[in-house]
Tab-separated table of C-alpha atoms in Angstrom:
chain	number	residue	atom	x	y	z
F	1049	UNK	CA	0.000	0.000	0.000
F	1050	UNK	CA	0.996	3.615	-0.332
F	1051	UNK	CA	1.717	6.088	2.479
F	1052	UNK	CA	-1.960	7.060	2.417
F	1053	UNK	CA	-3.109	3.504	3.032
F	1054	UNK	CA	-0.410	2.778	5.593
F	1055	UNK	CA	-1.437	5.770	7.632
F	1056	UNK	CA	-4.925	4.315	7.857
F	1057	UNK	CA	-4.177	0.660	8.346
F	1058	UNK	CA	-1.027	0.867	10.447
F	1059	UNK	CA	1.417	-1.976	10.866
F	1060	UNK	CA	-0.668	-4.930	11.946
F	1061	UNK	CA	-3.507	-2.743	13.184
F	1062	UNK	CA	-7.171	-3.481	12.492
F	1063	UNK	CA	-9.397	-1.752	9.978
F	1064	UNK	CA	-11.128	0.326	12.621
F	1065	UNK	CA	-7.812	2.009	13.424
F	1066	UNK	CA	-8.121	3.913	10.152
F	1067	UNK	CA	-11.819	4.618	10.291
F	1068	UNK	CA	-11.342	8.160	11.558
F	1069	UNK	CA	-9.392	9.188	8.473
F	1070	UNK	CA	-11.585	8.633	5.471
F	1071	UNK	CA	-11.878	9.183	1.772
F	1072	UNK	CA	-14.789	8.966	-0.645
F	1073	UNK	CA	-14.302	7.765	-4.212
F	1074	UNK	CA	-17.256	8.199	-6.548
F	1075	UNK	CA	-17.206	5.961	-9.603
F	1076	UNK	CA	-19.351	7.228	-12.431
F	1077	UNK	CA	-19.870	7.467	-16.161
F	1078	UNK	CA	-22.703	8.958	-18.168
F	1079	UNK	CA	-22.538	5.810	-20.331
F	1080	UNK	CA	-23.431	2.333	-19.164
F	1081	UNK	CA	-21.598	-0.853	-20.050
F	1082	UNK	CA	-18.079	0.369	-19.264
F	1083	UNK	CA	-17.425	-2.012	-16.356
F	1084	UNK	CA	-18.114	0.580	-13.664
F	1085	UNK	CA	-19.757	-1.682	-11.096
F	1086	UNK	CA	-17.334	-4.557	-11.660
F	1087	UNK	CA	-14.403	-2.208	-11.129
F	1088	UNK	CA	-15.925	-0.848	-7.905
F	1089	UNK	CA	-16.410	-4.358	-6.533
F	1090	UNK	CA	-12.865	-5.440	-7.430
F	1091	UNK	CA	-11.233	-2.361	-5.899
F	1092	UNK	CA	-13.248	-2.534	-2.691
F	1093	UNK	CA	-12.660	-6.242	-2.171
F	1094	UNK	CA	-8.923	-5.875	-2.822
F	1095	UNK	CA	-8.713	-3.087	-0.251
F	1096	UNK	CA	-10.717	-5.083	2.290
F	1097	UNK	CA	-8.529	-8.172	1.874
F	1098	UNK	CA	-5.486	-6.003	2.637
F	1099	UNK	CA	-7.102	-5.186	5.978
F	1100	UNK	CA	-8.858	-1.959	5.042
F	1101	UNK	CA	-12.217	-0.813	6.350
F	1102	UNK	CA	-14.341	-0.263	3.241
F	1103	UNK	CA	-17.947	0.154	2.143
F	1104	UNK	CA	-19.675	0.463	-1.205
F	1105	UNK	CA	-22.680	2.746	-1.453
F	1106	UNK	CA	-24.861	1.146	-4.107
F	1107	UNK	CA	-26.447	4.242	-5.632
F	1108	UNK	CA	-27.092	2.600	-8.986
F	1109	UNK	CA	-30.791	1.648	-9.287
F	1110	UNK	CA	-29.762	-1.635	-10.914
F	1111	UNK	CA	-28.501	-2.843	-7.540
F	1112	UNK	CA	-25.763	-5.093	-8.925
F	1113	UNK	CA	-23.404	-4.429	-6.005
F	1114	UNK	CA	-25.944	-5.639	-3.472
F	1115	UNK	CA	-26.554	-8.753	-5.562
F	1116	UNK	CA	-22.816	-9.457	-5.718
F	1117	UNK	CA	-22.469	-9.106	-1.942
F	1118	UNK	CA	-25.044	-11.828	-1.390
F	1119	UNK	CA	-22.903	-14.195	-3.458
F	1120	UNK	CA	-19.541	-13.125	-2.029
F	1121	UNK	CA	-19.778	-15.149	1.185
F	1122	UNK	CA	-18.721	-14.671	4.785
F	1123	UNK	CA	-15.023	-14.240	4.042
F	1124	UNK	CA	-15.789	-10.994	2.179
F	1125	UNK	CA	-15.186	-7.914	4.370
F	1126	UNK	CA	-16.867	-5.351	2.123
F	1127	UNK	CA	-19.984	-3.719	3.540
F	1128	UNK	CA	-22.658	-2.681	1.047
F	1129	UNK	CA	-25.114	0.142	1.685
F	1130	UNK	CA	-28.112	-0.396	-0.588
F	1131	UNK	CA	-31.481	1.218	-1.296
F	1132	UNK	CA	-29.894	4.641	-1.797
F	1133	UNK	CA	-31.941	7.346	-3.504
F	1134	UNK	CA	-31.354	10.904	-4.651
F	1135	UNK	CA	-32.875	12.109	-1.374
F	1136	UNK	CA	-30.728	9.890	0.853
F	1137	UNK	CA	-27.385	9.701	-0.968
F	1138	UNK	CA	-25.779	12.627	0.902
F	1139	UNK	CA	-26.735	11.239	4.303
F	1140	UNK	CA	-25.511	7.768	3.344
F	1141	UNK	CA	-22.151	9.131	2.191
F	1142	UNK	CA	-21.734	11.238	5.322
F	1143	UNK	CA	-22.559	8.336	7.615
F	1144	UNK	CA	-20.313	5.872	5.795
F	1145	UNK	CA	-17.434	8.354	5.689
F	1146	UNK	CA	-17.525	8.560	9.490
F	1147	UNK	CA	-17.272	4.776	9.863
F	1148	UNK	CA	-14.991	3.509	7.086
F	1149	UNK	CA	-11.521	4.469	5.946
F	1150	UNK	CA	-12.537	4.146	2.295
F	1151	UNK	CA	-15.994	4.575	0.758
F	1152	UNK	CA	-16.776	3.791	-2.877
F	1153	UNK	CA	-19.960	5.240	-4.374
F	1154	UNK	CA	-21.263	3.262	-7.344
F	1155	UNK	CA	-23.356	5.799	-9.249
F	1156	UNK	CA	-25.978	5.358	-11.938
F	1157	UNK	CA	-25.007	5.754	-15.574
F	1158	UNK	CA	-26.675	9.122	-16.054
F	1159	UNK	CA	-26.003	12.778	-15.282
F	1160	UNK	CA	-28.558	12.960	-12.463
F	1161	UNK	CA	-28.768	15.146	-9.378
F	1162	UNK	CA	-27.653	12.200	-7.262
F	1163	UNK	CA	-24.448	11.979	-9.307
F	1164	UNK	CA	-23.774	15.677	-8.760
F	1165	UNK	CA	-24.410	15.340	-5.021
F	1166	UNK	CA	-22.029	12.397	-4.714
F	1167	UNK	CA	-19.271	14.072	-6.723
F	1168	UNK	CA	-19.533	17.137	-4.489
F	1169	UNK	CA	-18.882	14.904	-1.462
F	1170	UNK	CA	-15.962	13.075	-3.070
F	1171	UNK	CA	-12.234	13.190	-2.495
F	1172	UNK	CA	-11.688	11.521	-5.860
F	1173	UNK	CA	-13.799	10.703	-8.912
F	1174	UNK	CA	-13.029	7.624	-11.002
F	1175	UNK	CA	-14.379	7.567	-14.573
F	1176	UNK	CA	-14.222	4.149	-16.275
F	1177	UNK	CA	-14.252	4.094	-20.067
F	1178	UNK	CA	-13.778	1.794	-23.000
F	1179	UNK	CA	-11.489	3.023	-25.759
F	1180	UNK	CA	-14.123	3.678	-28.431
F	1181	UNK	CA	-14.803	7.209	-29.669
F	1182	UNK	CA	-18.361	7.103	-28.334
F	1183	UNK	CA	-17.169	6.187	-24.842
F	1184	UNK	CA	-14.537	8.927	-24.850
F	1185	UNK	CA	-17.192	11.544	-25.504
F	1186	UNK	CA	-18.933	10.386	-22.338
F	1187	UNK	CA	-15.665	10.786	-20.419
F	1188	UNK	CA	-15.657	14.467	-21.317
F	1189	UNK	CA	-19.312	14.831	-20.323
F	1190	UNK	CA	-18.699	13.182	-16.956
F	1191	UNK	CA	-15.647	15.340	-16.346
F	1192	UNK	CA	-17.726	18.450	-17.000
F	1193	UNK	CA	-19.918	17.430	-14.067
F	1194	UNK	CA	-16.799	17.226	-11.895
F	1195	UNK	CA	-15.699	20.675	-13.043
F	1196	UNK	CA	-19.097	22.180	-12.227
F	1197	UNK	CA	-18.902	20.700	-8.738
F	1198	UNK	CA	-15.418	22.178	-8.298
F	1199	UNK	CA	-16.659	25.637	-9.218
F	1200	UNK	CA	-19.629	25.346	-6.906
F	1201	UNK	CA	-17.521	24.194	-3.948
F	1202	UNK	CA	-14.449	26.274	-4.795
F	1203	UNK	CA	-12.158	23.334	-4.128
F	1204	UNK	CA	-10.383	20.843	-6.387
F	1205	UNK	CA	-11.864	17.380	-6.868
F	1206	UNK	CA	-9.266	15.044	-8.403
F	1207	UNK	CA	-10.509	12.823	-11.216
F	1208	UNK	CA	-8.949	9.874	-12.996
F	1209	UNK	CA	-10.033	7.903	-16.046
F	1210	UNK	CA	-9.637	4.119	-16.040
F	1211	UNK	CA	-9.486	2.361	-19.416
F	1212	UNK	CA	-11.531	-0.822	-19.012
F	1213	UNK	CA	-12.792	-3.899	-20.850
F	1214	UNK	CA	-9.921	-3.737	-23.296
F	1215	UNK	CA	-9.027	-6.440	-25.758
F	1216	UNK	CA	-5.301	-7.321	-25.697
F	1217	UNK	CA	-5.309	-6.320	-29.379
F	1218	UNK	CA	-6.378	-2.755	-28.589
F	1219	UNK	CA	-3.050	-1.491	-27.234
F	1220	UNK	CA	-2.519	0.952	-30.114
F	1221	UNK	CA	-6.113	2.166	-29.934
F	1222	UNK	CA	-5.724	2.586	-26.178
F	1223	UNK	CA	-2.650	4.733	-26.731
F	1224	UNK	CA	-4.624	7.073	-29.000
F	1225	UNK	CA	-7.510	7.177	-26.509
F	1226	UNK	CA	-5.127	7.980	-23.674
F	1227	UNK	CA	-3.571	10.823	-25.650
F	1228	UNK	CA	-6.973	12.280	-26.545
F	1229	UNK	CA	-8.132	12.246	-22.925
F	1230	UNK	CA	-4.896	13.702	-21.616
F	1231	UNK	CA	-4.967	16.432	-24.264
F	1232	UNK	CA	-8.144	17.633	-22.518
F	1233	UNK	CA	-6.134	17.839	-19.250
F	1234	UNK	CA	-7.868	14.790	-17.756
F	1235	UNK	CA	-5.449	12.355	-16.072
F	1236	UNK	CA	-5.634	8.653	-16.960
F	1237	UNK	CA	-4.552	5.745	-14.765
F	1238	UNK	CA	-1.461	3.962	-16.019
F	1239	UNK	CA	-3.111	0.630	-15.246
F	1240	UNK	CA	-5.428	-0.705	-17.953
F	1241	UNK	CA	-8.096	-3.330	-17.298
F	1242	UNK	CA	-8.153	-6.102	-19.880
F	1243	UNK	CA	-11.359	-7.935	-20.718
F	1244	UNK	CA	-11.059	-11.244	-18.850
F	1245	UNK	CA	-13.340	-14.096	-17.874
F	1246	UNK	CA	-12.310	-13.436	-14.259
F	1247	UNK	CA	-14.230	-10.161	-14.276
F	1248	UNK	CA	-17.271	-11.607	-16.017
F	1249	UNK	CA	-17.588	-14.442	-13.502
F	1250	UNK	CA	-17.708	-12.139	-10.460
F	1251	UNK	CA	-21.446	-11.599	-10.682
F	1252	UNK	CA	-22.057	-15.368	-10.814
F	1253	UNK	CA	-19.557	-16.653	-8.226
F	1254	UNK	CA	-19.029	-13.582	-6.027
F	1255	UNK	CA	-15.250	-14.177	-6.151
F	1256	UNK	CA	-13.152	-11.196	-7.240
F	1257	UNK	CA	-9.520	-11.381	-8.415
F	1258	UNK	CA	-8.433	-10.647	-4.811
F	1259	UNK	CA	-10.087	-13.858	-3.618
F	1260	UNK	CA	-7.554	-16.605	-2.737
F	1261	UNK	CA	-8.650	-18.471	-5.861
F	1262	UNK	CA	-8.716	-15.352	-8.042
F	1263	UNK	CA	-6.987	-14.784	-11.379
F	1264	UNK	CA	-3.454	-13.443	-10.660
F	1265	UNK	CA	-3.306	-11.398	-13.860
F	1266	UNK	CA	-6.604	-9.710	-13.083
F	1267	UNK	CA	-5.452	-9.142	-9.494
F	1268	UNK	CA	-2.332	-7.421	-10.788
F	1269	UNK	CA	-4.535	-4.995	-12.714
F	1270	UNK	CA	-6.836	-4.353	-9.763
F	1271	UNK	CA	-3.919	-3.862	-7.377
F	1272	UNK	CA	-2.270	-1.484	-9.820
F	1273	UNK	CA	-5.394	0.643	-10.172
F	1274	UNK	CA	-5.993	0.645	-6.414
F	1275	UNK	CA	-2.411	1.682	-5.732
F	1276	UNK	CA	-2.678	4.587	-8.155
F	1277	UNK	CA	-5.914	5.787	-6.575
F	1278	UNK	CA	-4.402	5.672	-3.095
F	1279	UNK	CA	-1.441	7.683	-4.368
F	1280	UNK	CA	-3.784	10.358	-5.708
F	1281	UNK	CA	-5.585	10.514	-2.368
F	1282	UNK	CA	-2.287	10.797	-0.501
F	1283	UNK	CA	-1.147	13.741	-2.609
F	1284	UNK	CA	-4.553	15.407	-2.378
F	1285	UNK	CA	-4.653	15.117	1.408
F	1286	UNK	CA	-1.106	16.393	1.813
F	1287	UNK	CA	-1.962	19.416	-0.329
F	1288	UNK	CA	-5.095	20.069	1.734
């Protein structure tokens, strides 16, 4: 883990040791089908299996996170807060932030008021995207929501794009997509998430790549993305 995570977990200390120092990561995209919910689940479970205190606020009406948690079993340490609406999302985030060291908010695939509320309460916004031109346009739309929240709050809200569901043959296309996003001054995670059966099976078996029987290549991707996000949070908190 990074300095940020170590400060929360401590050497050999329990998850509750870090609960007082929290961070909220909202994961959103104005386009569905980009692997948003799967990425949230993988990141949260990886953090929990490293000893972190973590919750997912399931603010997507589809409720896929809650369904996954039912399959995940007793060895899973991720708490899921379900039945979240536009009226309750702020209270749910505030409550979770006081009890967990890391809170992921899985948002619906639309530019709704609930999305704006959650972004305004976030320490970091993660925007998953495929590498197609249509998906990239939605990255820019989602980032505009982040920028509006920054202006309203008069504080910076870091954002990162994660390139997801990539075919191994798309490396050159991914390079062009990365350059286009970065040319708009939107940072992109170095880690790219390849389309693997390990991710597709999560919603049937409940087992993420961080599970003892998980796919090591997929786990390497998840761990890389999680490490980058924790680095961003560390820098952001030091600056604050």
